[in-house]
């Protein structure tokens, strides 16, 4: 079997799809079916991004189709616009409405979000049917066809090319988006909004973008639908249509870029086959059709819980392995930090209450550049809570936090990351199905500028290459070069912690917070980590280290803070701490 790269395969697939009308003998009714598949695939591709990747479940996409369809229906029939001129309006209308709805909806969590989409999905369809000037329930007829040159695209095999060009464009845009800094941030976001924020990602903005983009794809589908059918009414845009689109995305494979197309094809071809076969065997075909349809789709989901696309993808020729990346660049030298000894981080009277519990109580200490400070104490002492307050994930109930001379306790995690702070999480927060390299690159989010629109047009490739080179360098630095392309979820927990360290380093931090980085590491891995932390110290970075391995802490740190029940019970050089009676009682004694 010949080996083909993914992009060659995509180009061949695109050519086959677009040239189909030139093939003699394809029956006209098939083009009708293909057109419908293409229209649905546009909506479902948006849902792949929104629901499959972003985990924002929307039942309401059909409403955005309706907005696109009605925008062009009204403008062409009531105001005499040419169909092509209404395209931007259809996109703007669906984009604007989704922006307003999304601003409220994407902030909802758990079940409230899908419920929210059901609510406005129903009301928008009802709304469309309630305007007399839009034909109320009978809708709008006599919508003009699209024209290319002098040719009106009246036949299914004529509008086919336009529909599928749009589908291929949509798939291409989504593909580019997912292969970018923005796409990676969407995937981190669904894993952990807290981790995303810690690296400068704004969850609400990212969600709103994919929400609006998915709605605009639905709007485009609606616009095409109006000129394909040339008559529209509200029933096509109700909640049941919305459910069908969601179903297509899930059946096709919500996590895969071609999943929307696969799902639309599967559902609509199945429906078509049933419509042809059932009348031969039953006097009551419509009812049986619904039942058969349901059974088959549930069976598909049972057999392929990730959808059909991953099954189909296994059939294709094996892709050539990606070209090996250029030699890694050395990590950037940490410039000015070495110069004078400077206070990088200071906590003053810091406190945090959870209900009646003082998780952190009046804690104060400082970390200087070129210094590793250990923060130790038994489980529940308040170490992670302290980290969460420093990194902006939790608001302190009392006290002040100063980072490089600026007060940061009420700033956002994104702003704090932007000031040069990075952290790891005690409970790793990585994207398991993304490679080590891509996970590490998430840490460099703030070093990039390109937004999603640049990514879609692939205008950010040089920035992306620099970001990946940086991620590669940091991955090698923590000793994970051998597993750089492996999905993170396949690594041992200890190695996942090292991925967290590399990700933090990717932000080139002046202040580094490490929450139990050595837990789960083997002896030689701990030695390597200790060597790395010494190097980072020599570069002038300030490191605050939470760790339970006392040997590791005593050997590595310059200064130790001991917490117990949220309070600081001791502070000093490792030798002092080692012999402190309070500490031995509270902590080391428990270990011995
Ligand atoms: P450590 O990291 O030192 O083991 P933590 O900072 O995680 O300790 O927890 C300190 C205390 O605060 C514990 O008693 C813990 O149960 C409590 N705690 C931590 N986070 C929360 C929270 N989000 N809600 C309520 N209690 C919390
Ligand atoms: Mg902890």
Coordinates of C-alpha atoms and ligand atoms in Angstrom, one line a residue:
X1 CA 0.0 0.0 0.0
X2 CA 1.3 3.4 -0.9
X3 CA 2.0 5.7 2.0
X4 CA 0.3 9.1 1.9
X5 CA 0.6 12.0 4.2
X6 CA -2.5 13.4 5.7
X7 CA -2.4 16.5 3.6
X8 CA -2.1 14.6 0.4
X9 CA -5.0 12.5 1.4
X10 CA -7.1 15.5 2.2
X11 CA -6.3 17.1 -1.2
X12 CA -7.2 13.9 -3.0
X13 CA -10.4 13.6 -1.0
X14 CA -11.3 17.3 -1.8
X15 CA -10.6 16.8 -5.5
X16 CA -12.8 13.7 -5.6
X17 CA -15.6 15.5 -3.8
X18 CA -15.5 18.6 -5.9
X19 CA -15.1 16.9 -9.3
X20 CA -18.0 14.5 -8.7
X21 CA -20.5 16.4 -10.9
X22 CA -18.2 15.9 -13.9
X23 CA -18.5 12.1 -13.5
X24 CA -21.1 10.9 -16.0
X25 CA -23.9 8.8 -14.9
X26 CA -24.3 9.8 -11.2
X27 CA -28.0 10.0 -10.8
X28 CA -29.5 13.4 -10.0
X29 CA -31.2 12.2 -6.8
X30 CA -27.8 11.3 -5.3
X31 CA -26.7 15.0 -5.7
X32 CA -29.8 15.9 -3.8
X33 CA -28.7 13.6 -1.0
X34 CA -25.1 14.9 -1.2
X35 CA -26.3 18.5 -1.0
X36 CA -28.2 17.7 2.2
X37 CA -25.2 15.9 3.6
X38 CA -23.1 19.0 2.9
X39 CA -25.5 21.4 4.5
X40 CA -25.8 19.3 7.6
X41 CA -22.0 18.7 7.6
X42 CA -21.4 22.4 7.9
X43 CA -23.4 22.6 11.1
X44 CA -22.0 19.4 12.4
X45 CA -18.4 20.6 11.8
X46 CA -19.1 23.6 13.9
X47 CA -20.4 21.2 16.6
X48 CA -17.2 19.1 16.4
X49 CA -15.3 22.2 17.4
X50 CA -17.9 23.4 20.0
X51 CA -19.0 20.2 21.5
X52 CA -16.5 17.5 20.5
X53 CA -13.4 19.5 21.3
X54 CA -14.7 22.3 23.5
X55 CA -17.2 20.2 25.4
X56 CA -19.9 22.9 25.1
X57 CA -23.0 21.0 24.2
X58 CA -25.4 22.9 22.0
X59 CA -28.9 21.7 21.0
X60 CA -29.6 25.0 19.4
X61 CA -27.5 25.1 16.3
X62 CA -30.5 24.9 14.0
X63 CA -31.7 28.3 15.2
X64 CA -28.5 29.8 13.7
X65 CA -29.3 28.1 10.4
X66 CA -32.6 29.7 10.6
X67 CA -31.1 33.1 11.1
X68 CA -28.8 32.7 8.1
X69 CA -31.7 31.4 6.0
X70 CA -34.1 34.1 7.0
X71 CA -31.5 36.9 6.6
X72 CA -31.1 36.0 2.9
X73 CA -34.8 35.1 2.5
X74 CA -35.9 38.5 3.6
X75 CA -33.2 40.5 1.9
X76 CA -33.6 38.8 -1.5
X77 CA -37.4 38.7 -1.6
X78 CA -38.4 41.8 0.2
X79 CA -35.5 44.1 -0.6
X80 CA -34.3 42.7 -3.9
X81 CA -30.7 42.0 -2.8
X82 CA -28.7 39.7 -4.9
X83 CA -28.1 36.3 -3.2
X84 CA -24.3 36.7 -3.0
X85 CA -24.7 40.1 -1.4
X86 CA -26.7 38.6 1.4
X87 CA -24.0 36.1 2.4
X88 CA -22.0 38.5 4.6
X89 CA -25.3 39.6 6.2
X90 CA -26.3 36.1 6.9
X91 CA -22.9 35.5 8.5
X92 CA -23.0 38.7 10.5
X93 CA -26.6 38.1 11.7
X94 CA -25.8 34.6 12.9
X95 CA -22.5 35.8 14.4
X96 CA -24.1 38.7 16.2
X97 CA -27.0 36.7 17.6
X98 CA -24.7 34.0 18.8
X99 CA -22.4 36.6 20.3
X100 CA -25.2 37.9 22.5
X101 CA -26.6 34.5 23.4
X102 CA -23.1 33.1 23.9
X103 CA -22.1 35.9 26.2
X104 CA -24.7 34.6 28.6
X105 CA -24.6 30.9 27.7
X106 CA -20.9 29.9 27.7
X107 CA -20.6 31.0 31.3
X108 CA -23.1 28.5 32.4
X109 CA -21.6 25.3 33.7
X110 CA -22.6 21.7 33.9
X111 CA -26.1 20.8 32.7
X112 CA -27.1 24.5 32.5
X113 CA -25.3 25.1 29.3
X114 CA -27.1 22.5 27.2
X115 CA -30.4 23.5 28.9
X116 CA -29.7 27.1 28.0
X117 CA -29.1 26.1 24.3
X118 CA -32.4 24.2 24.3
X119 CA -34.2 27.2 25.7
X120 CA -33.0 29.7 23.1
X121 CA -33.1 27.0 20.4
X122 CA -36.8 26.7 21.0
X123 CA -37.5 30.4 21.3
X124 CA -35.7 31.4 18.2
X125 CA -37.6 29.0 16.1
X126 CA -40.9 30.2 17.6
X127 CA -39.8 33.8 17.0
X128 CA -39.0 33.2 13.4
X129 CA -42.6 31.9 13.0
X130 CA -44.2 34.8 14.6
X131 CA -43.3 37.6 12.2
X132 CA -46.0 38.4 9.7
X133 CA -43.5 40.1 7.4
X134 CA -41.5 36.9 7.3
X135 CA -44.5 34.9 6.3
X136 CA -45.2 33.6 9.9
X137 CA -45.6 29.8 9.9
X138 CA -45.7 29.4 6.1
X139 CA -42.3 31.2 5.8
X140 CA -40.8 32.7 2.7
X141 CA -41.1 31.3 -0.8
X142 CA -39.7 32.2 -4.2
X143 CA -36.2 32.8 -2.9
X144 CA -33.9 33.3 -6.0
X145 CA -31.3 30.7 -6.7
X146 CA -27.6 31.4 -6.5
X147 CA -26.0 32.4 -9.9
X148 CA -22.5 32.0 -11.1
X149 CA -21.9 34.1 -14.2
X150 CA -25.2 33.9 -16.0
X151 CA -26.0 30.4 -14.8
X152 CA -28.7 29.9 -12.1
X153 CA -27.8 27.0 -9.8
X154 CA -31.2 25.4 -9.9
X155 CA -30.3 21.7 -10.1
X156 CA -28.9 19.7 -7.2
X157 CA -25.7 18.9 -9.1
X158 CA -25.2 22.6 -9.7
X159 CA -25.3 24.0 -6.2
X160 CA -23.4 20.9 -5.0
X161 CA -20.1 22.4 -5.8
X162 CA -20.8 25.6 -3.8
X163 CA -22.1 23.6 -0.8
X164 CA -19.1 21.3 -0.8
X165 CA -16.6 24.0 -1.3
X166 CA -18.0 25.6 1.8
X167 CA -17.8 22.3 3.7
X168 CA -14.2 21.8 2.7
X169 CA -13.4 25.3 3.6
X170 CA -15.0 24.9 7.0
X171 CA -13.1 21.6 7.7
X172 CA -9.9 23.3 6.6
X173 CA -10.5 26.3 8.9
X174 CA -11.3 24.0 11.8
X175 CA -8.2 21.9 11.1
X176 CA -5.9 24.9 11.1
X177 CA -7.6 26.3 14.2
X178 CA -7.1 23.1 16.2
X179 CA -3.4 22.9 15.1
X180 CA -2.7 26.2 16.7
X181 CA -2.0 27.8 20.0
X182 CA -5.7 28.7 20.1
X183 CA -6.8 25.1 19.4
X184 CA -4.5 23.7 22.1
X185 CA -6.0 26.2 24.6
X186 CA -9.5 25.0 23.8
X187 CA -8.4 21.5 24.6
X188 CA -6.7 22.5 27.9
X189 CA -9.8 24.5 28.8
X190 CA -12.1 21.5 28.6
X191 CA -9.6 19.7 30.9
X192 CA -9.1 22.4 33.4
X193 CA -10.1 26.1 33.3
X194 CA -7.8 26.6 36.2
X195 CA -4.7 25.4 34.4
X196 CA -5.8 27.3 31.3
X197 CA -6.0 30.6 33.3
X198 CA -2.7 29.9 35.0
X199 CA -1.0 30.1 31.5
X200 CA -2.8 33.3 30.5
X201 CA -5.8 31.8 28.6
X202 CA -9.1 33.6 29.0
X203 CA -11.7 30.8 29.2
X204 CA -14.8 32.9 28.5
X205 CA -13.2 34.5 25.4
X206 CA -12.0 31.2 24.0
X207 CA -15.4 29.6 24.5
X208 CA -17.3 32.6 23.0
X209 CA -15.1 32.5 19.9
X210 CA -15.8 28.9 19.2
X211 CA -19.4 29.4 20.0
X212 CA -19.7 32.3 17.5
X213 CA -17.7 30.4 14.9
X214 CA -19.9 27.3 15.1
X215 CA -23.0 29.5 14.8
X216 CA -21.6 31.2 11.7
X217 CA -21.0 27.9 10.1
X218 CA -24.7 27.1 10.9
X219 CA -25.6 30.5 9.5
X220 CA -23.7 29.7 6.3
X221 CA -25.5 26.4 6.1
X222 CA -28.9 28.2 6.5
X223 CA -27.9 30.7 3.7
X224 CA -27.1 27.8 1.3
X225 CA -30.2 25.9 2.4
X226 CA -32.4 28.9 1.5
X227 CA -31.0 29.1 -2.0
X228 CA -31.0 25.4 -2.4
X229 CA -34.6 24.9 -1.4
X230 CA -35.7 28.3 -2.4
X231 CA -38.4 28.3 0.2
X232 CA -38.0 28.3 4.0
X233 CA -40.3 28.0 7.0
X234 CA -39.6 27.8 10.7
X235 CA -40.1 24.0 11.1
X236 CA -36.6 23.4 9.5
X237 CA -34.9 25.3 12.3
X238 CA -36.6 24.0 15.4
X239 CA -35.1 22.1 18.4
X240 CA -35.6 18.7 16.7
X241 CA -33.3 19.8 13.9
X242 CA -30.9 21.0 16.5
X243 CA -30.9 17.6 18.2
X244 CA -30.3 15.9 14.8
X245 CA -27.2 18.0 14.2
X246 CA -25.8 17.3 17.6
X247 CA -26.5 13.6 16.9
X248 CA -24.6 13.7 13.7
X249 CA -21.5 15.3 15.3
X250 CA -21.5 12.6 18.1
X251 CA -22.1 9.7 15.7
X252 CA -19.5 10.9 13.3
X253 CA -16.9 11.4 16.0
X254 CA -17.0 14.7 17.9
X255 CA -13.3 14.7 18.6
X256 CA -12.3 14.5 14.9
X257 CA -12.2 17.1 12.3
X258 CA -13.9 15.0 9.7
X259 CA -16.4 13.7 12.3
X260 CA -19.1 16.2 11.3
X261 CA -18.9 15.1 7.7
X262 CA -18.9 11.4 8.6
X263 CA -21.8 11.9 10.9
X264 CA -23.9 13.9 8.5
X265 CA -23.3 11.3 5.8
X266 CA -24.0 8.4 8.0
X267 CA -27.3 9.8 9.4
X268 CA -28.6 11.1 6.1
X269 CA -27.6 8.0 4.0
X270 CA -29.2 5.7 6.6
X271 CA -32.4 7.8 6.5
X272 CA -32.4 7.6 2.7
X273 CA -31.9 3.9 2.6
X274 CA -34.6 3.3 5.2
X275 CA -37.0 5.5 3.2
X276 CA -36.4 3.3 0.2
X277 CA -36.4 -0.1 1.8
X278 CA -39.1 0.1 4.4
X279 CA -42.1 0.7 2.0
X280 CA -41.2 -2.6 0.5
X281 CA -41.6 -4.5 3.7
X282 CA -44.2 -2.5 5.7
X283 CA -47.5 -0.8 5.2
X284 CA -46.6 1.8 7.8
X285 CA -43.1 2.8 6.9
X286 CA -42.7 6.2 8.6
X287 CA -43.2 4.9 12.1
X288 CA -40.9 1.9 11.5
X289 CA -38.4 4.2 10.0
X290 CA -38.1 6.2 13.2
X291 CA -37.7 3.1 15.3
X292 CA -35.1 1.4 13.0
X293 CA -33.2 4.7 12.8
X294 CA -33.0 5.0 16.6
X295 CA -32.0 1.4 17.0
X296 CA -29.2 1.6 14.4
X297 CA -27.8 4.8 15.7
X298 CA -27.7 3.6 19.3
X299 CA -26.0 0.4 18.0
X300 CA -23.4 2.5 16.2
X301 CA -22.7 4.5 19.4
X302 CA -22.4 1.2 21.3
X303 CA -19.9 -0.1 18.9
X304 CA -18.0 3.1 18.3
X305 CA -18.4 5.3 21.3
X306 CA -15.9 7.8 19.8
X307 CA -18.0 8.0 16.7
X308 CA -17.4 6.6 13.2
X309 CA -14.5 8.7 12.0
X310 CA -11.8 6.9 14.1
X311 CA -13.1 3.6 12.6
X312 CA -12.9 5.1 9.0
X313 CA -9.6 6.7 9.7
X314 CA -8.1 3.2 10.4
X315 CA -8.9 2.1 6.9
X316 CA -6.9 4.7 5.2
X317 CA -3.3 4.3 4.1
X318 CA -0.8 4.7 6.8
X319 CA 0.5 8.3 6.9
X320 CA 4.2 9.0 6.6
X321 CA 5.8 9.8 9.9
X322 CA 6.0 13.5 10.4
X323 CA 9.3 15.0 9.3
X324 CA 11.7 15.2 12.2
X325 CA 11.8 18.7 13.6
X326 CA 14.8 20.9 13.4
X327 CA 17.5 20.7 16.1
X328 CA 16.2 22.3 19.3
X329 CA 17.1 25.8 20.1
X330 CA 18.8 26.4 23.4
X331 CA 16.4 27.8 26.0
X332 CA 16.6 31.6 26.2
X333 CA 19.1 32.8 28.7
X334 CA 17.4 34.3 31.7
X335 CA 18.6 37.9 31.2
X336 CA 18.7 40.3 34.0
X337 CA 17.7 38.1 36.9
X338 CA 21.3 37.3 37.9
X339 CA 22.3 40.8 38.7
X340 CA 21.3 41.9 42.2
X341 CA 19.6 39.9 44.8
X342 CA 16.0 41.0 44.6
X343 CA 12.8 40.1 46.4
X344 CA 10.7 38.3 43.7
X345 CA 7.8 37.2 45.8
X346 CA 6.5 38.4 49.2
X347 CA 3.5 37.2 51.2
X348 CA 2.2 39.5 54.0
X349 CA -0.3 38.2 56.6
X350 CA -1.8 36.0 53.9
X351 CA -5.0 34.2 54.9
X352 CA -7.7 32.1 53.3
X353 CA -10.9 30.8 54.9
X354 CA -13.1 28.0 53.6
X355 CA -16.3 28.4 55.6
X356 CA -15.1 28.1 59.2
X357 CA -11.7 26.6 58.3
X358 CA -8.6 28.7 58.3
X359 CA -6.8 26.9 55.5
X360 CA -4.1 29.5 55.5
X361 CA -3.7 31.9 58.4
X362 CA -1.5 34.9 58.6
X363 CA 1.3 33.5 56.6
X364 CA 4.2 35.7 55.5
X365 CA 7.6 35.0 53.9
X366 CA 9.6 36.1 50.9
X367 CA 11.5 34.4 48.0
X368 CA 14.4 36.1 46.3
X369 CA 15.9 35.5 42.9
X370 CA 18.4 32.7 42.6
X371 CA 16.8 31.0 45.6
X372 CA 14.9 27.8 46.2
X373 CA 12.5 28.1 49.1
X374 CA 10.8 24.9 50.4
X375 CA 7.3 25.1 51.6
X376 CA 6.6 22.0 53.7
X377 CA 4.1 20.7 56.2
X378 CA 1.8 17.8 56.7
X379 CA -1.2 17.1 54.3
X380 CA -3.8 19.8 54.7
X381 CA -1.4 22.4 56.0
X382 CA -2.4 24.9 53.4
X383 CA 0.5 24.6 50.9
X384 CA -1.6 24.2 47.8
X385 CA -4.0 26.8 48.9
X386 CA -1.1 29.2 49.3
X387 CA 0.0 28.3 45.7
X388 CA -3.5 28.9 44.5
X389 CA -3.6 32.4 46.1
X390 CA -0.2 33.4 44.7
X391 CA -1.1 32.3 41.2
X392 CA -4.5 34.1 41.3
X393 CA -6.7 31.0 41.2
X394 CA -8.1 31.8 44.7
X395 CA -8.7 35.2 46.2
X396 CA -7.1 35.6 49.6
X397 CA -9.4 36.4 52.5
X398 CA -6.7 38.5 54.1
X399 CA -3.2 39.8 53.5
X400 CA -1.1 40.9 50.5
X401 CA 0.9 39.2 47.8
X402 CA 3.7 41.1 46.0
X403 CA 5.3 39.9 42.8
X404 CA 8.4 41.7 41.6
X405 CA 7.4 44.8 43.5
X406 CA 3.8 44.8 42.3
X407 CA 0.8 43.9 44.4
X408 CA -1.0 41.0 42.8
X409 CA -3.6 39.6 45.3
X410 CA -6.8 40.6 43.5
X411 CA -5.3 40.3 40.0
X412 CA -6.4 37.6 37.5
X413 CA -4.4 34.4 37.0
X414 CA -3.8 35.5 33.5
X415 CA -2.4 38.9 34.5
X416 CA -0.1 37.2 37.1
X417 CA 1.2 34.7 34.5
X418 CA 1.9 37.7 32.3
X419 CA 4.1 39.1 35.1
X420 CA 6.4 36.1 34.9
X421 CA 4.9 33.5 37.3
X422 CA 4.3 29.9 36.4
X423 CA 3.2 26.9 38.4
X424 CA 2.7 23.2 38.4
X425 CA -0.3 21.5 39.9
X426 CA -0.2 18.9 42.6
X427 CA -3.0 17.0 40.7
X428 CA -1.6 17.2 37.2
X429 CA -3.8 19.2 34.8
X430 CA -2.7 18.1 31.4
X431 CA -4.5 17.2 28.2
X432 CA -4.1 13.4 28.1
X433 CA -4.8 13.0 24.3
X434 CA -2.4 15.7 23.3
X435 CA 1.3 15.0 22.9
X436 CA 3.9 15.9 25.5
X437 CA 5.2 18.6 23.1
X438 CA 1.8 20.1 22.6
X439 CA 1.1 20.1 26.3
X440 CA 4.4 21.8 27.0
X441 CA 3.6 24.4 24.3
X442 CA 0.6 25.4 26.3
X443 CA 2.9 27.0 28.8
X444 CA 4.2 29.4 26.1
X445 CA 0.7 30.7 25.4
X446 CA 1.6 34.2 26.5
X447 CA 4.7 34.3 24.3
X448 CA 2.4 34.1 21.2
X449 CA 0.1 36.8 19.9
X450 CA -1.7 35.3 17.0
X451 CA -5.4 34.9 17.5
X452 CA -7.8 32.3 16.1
X453 CA -8.4 34.2 12.8
X454 CA -4.7 34.2 12.1
X455 CA -4.5 30.5 13.0
X456 CA -7.4 29.7 10.6
X457 CA -5.6 31.4 7.8
X458 CA -2.2 29.9 8.8
X459 CA -0.7 33.3 9.1
X460 CA 0.9 32.4 12.5
X461 CA 3.2 29.7 11.2
X462 CA 6.5 31.4 12.1
X463 CA 5.2 32.2 15.5
X464 CA 4.0 28.7 15.9
X465 CA 7.4 27.3 14.9
X466 CA 9.1 29.4 17.4
X467 CA 6.6 28.3 20.1
X468 CA 7.1 24.7 19.3
X469 CA 10.9 25.1 19.2
X470 CA 10.7 26.6 22.7
X471 CA 8.4 23.8 23.8
X472 CA 10.8 21.2 22.4
X473 CA 13.7 22.8 24.2
X474 CA 11.9 22.7 27.5
X475 CA 10.8 19.1 27.0
X476 CA 14.4 18.1 26.4
X477 CA 15.4 20.1 29.4
X478 CA 13.3 18.1 31.8
X479 CA 14.5 14.9 30.2
X480 CA 11.4 13.9 28.3
X481 CA 12.9 13.9 24.8
X482 CA 12.3 10.2 24.4
X483 CA 8.5 10.6 24.8
X484 CA 8.1 14.0 23.2
X485 CA 5.4 12.8 20.7
X486 CA 3.6 10.4 23.0
X487 CA 0.1 11.3 24.2
X488 CA 0.5 12.6 27.8
X489 CA -2.1 10.2 29.0
X490 CA 0.1 7.2 28.3
X491 CA 3.0 8.4 30.6
X492 CA 3.6 7.4 34.2
X493 CA 2.4 10.0 36.7
X494 CA 6.0 11.0 37.6
X495 CA 6.7 11.8 34.0
X496 CA 3.4 13.7 33.8
X497 CA 4.7 15.9 36.6
X498 CA 7.8 16.6 34.6
X499 CA 5.6 17.6 31.7
X500 CA 4.0 20.1 34.1
X501 CA 7.5 21.5 35.0
X502 CA 8.4 21.8 31.3
X503 CA 5.1 23.5 30.6
X504 CA 5.7 26.0 33.4
X505 CA 9.2 26.7 32.0
X506 CA 7.8 27.4 28.6
X507 CA 6.4 30.7 30.1
X508 CA 10.1 31.6 30.9
X509 CA 9.1 32.4 34.5
X510 CA 10.9 34.6 36.9
X511 CA 9.0 32.9 39.7
X512 CA 8.3 29.2 39.6
X513 CA 5.8 27.5 41.9
X514 CA 6.3 23.7 42.0
X515 CA 3.7 21.6 43.8
X516 CA 5.1 18.2 44.7
X517 CA 7.1 17.9 41.4
X518 CA 9.1 14.9 42.6
X519 CA 6.1 12.7 43.8
X520 CA 6.1 9.5 41.8
X521 CA 9.6 10.0 40.4
X522 CA 12.2 7.3 40.6
X523 CA 15.5 8.0 42.4
X524 CA 17.5 8.9 39.3
X525 CA 14.7 11.0 38.0
X526 CA 14.6 12.9 41.3
X527 CA 18.4 13.5 40.9
X528 CA 17.9 14.8 37.4
X529 CA 15.0 17.1 38.6
X530 CA 17.2 18.4 41.5
X531 CA 20.0 19.2 39.0
X532 CA 17.5 21.0 36.8
X533 CA 16.2 23.1 39.7
X534 CA 19.8 24.0 40.6
X535 CA 20.3 25.2 37.1
X536 CA 17.1 27.2 37.2
X537 CA 18.3 28.8 40.4
X538 CA 21.7 29.6 38.8
X539 CA 19.7 31.4 36.1
X540 CA 18.4 33.6 38.8
X541 CA 14.9 32.3 38.9
X542 CA 13.0 32.3 42.2
X543 CA 11.6 28.9 43.1
X544 CA 9.0 28.0 45.7
X545 CA 8.9 24.2 46.2
X546 CA 6.3 22.1 47.9
X547 CA 7.6 18.6 48.4
X548 CA 7.2 15.7 50.8
X549 CA 10.5 14.0 50.1
X550 CA 12.5 15.5 53.0
X551 CA 15.9 14.3 51.6
X552 CA 15.1 16.1 48.3
X553 CA 14.0 19.3 50.1
X554 CA 16.9 19.4 52.6
X555 CA 19.5 18.9 49.9
X556 CA 18.1 21.4 47.5
X557 CA 16.6 24.4 49.3
X558 CA 18.2 27.5 50.6
X559 CA 15.4 28.3 53.0
X560 CA 12.4 26.4 54.3
X561 CA 8.9 27.6 55.5
X562 CA 7.0 25.1 57.6
X563 CA 3.2 25.2 57.7
X564 CA 0.9 23.4 60.1
X565 CA -2.9 23.9 60.1
X566 CA -2.5 26.9 57.9
X567 CA 0.0 28.6 60.2
X568 CA 3.7 29.2 59.8
X569 CA 5.3 27.3 62.6
X570 CA 9.0 27.6 61.6
X571 CA 11.2 29.2 59.0
X572 CA 14.9 29.0 58.4
X573 CA 17.8 27.2 56.7
X574 CA 17.5 23.5 56.2
X575 CA 19.8 22.7 59.0
X576 CA 17.8 24.8 61.4
X577 CA 14.6 23.2 60.3
X578 CA 16.0 19.7 60.5
X579 CA 16.6 20.2 64.2
X580 CA 13.6 22.3 65.2
X581 CA 11.6 20.5 67.8
X582 CA 8.3 22.0 66.6
X583 CA 9.0 20.8 63.1
X584 CA 10.0 17.3 64.2
X585 CA 6.8 17.1 66.2
X586 CA 4.5 18.4 63.5
X587 CA 6.0 16.9 60.4
X588 CA 9.2 15.0 60.4
X589 CA 8.1 13.0 63.4
X590 CA 5.1 11.8 61.5
X591 CA 7.4 10.7 58.7
X592 CA 9.9 8.9 60.8
Ligands
LIG1 P1 -1.8 21.0 51.4 O1 -1.6 21.3 50.0 O2 -0.9 21.6 52.4 O3 -1.9 19.5 51.6 P2 -4.3 22.3 51.0 O4 -3.9 23.7 50.8 O5 -4.7 21.6 49.9 O6 -3.2 21.6 51.9 O7 -5.6 22.3 52.0 C1 -5.6 23.1 53.2 C2 -6.9 22.9 53.9 O8 -7.9 23.6 53.2 C3 -7.3 21.4 54.0 O9 -8.0 21.2 55.2 C4 -8.3 21.3 52.9 O10 -9.2 20.3 53.2 C5 -8.9 22.7 52.8 N1 -9.3 23.1 51.5 C6 -8.5 23.2 50.4 N2 -9.2 23.6 49.3 C7 -10.5 23.7 49.7 C8 -11.7 24.1 49.1 N3 -11.7 24.5 47.8 N4 -12.8 24.1 49.8 C9 -12.8 23.8 51.1 N5 -11.7 23.4 51.8 C10 -10.5 23.4 51.1
LIG2 MG1 -1.2 20.2 48.4

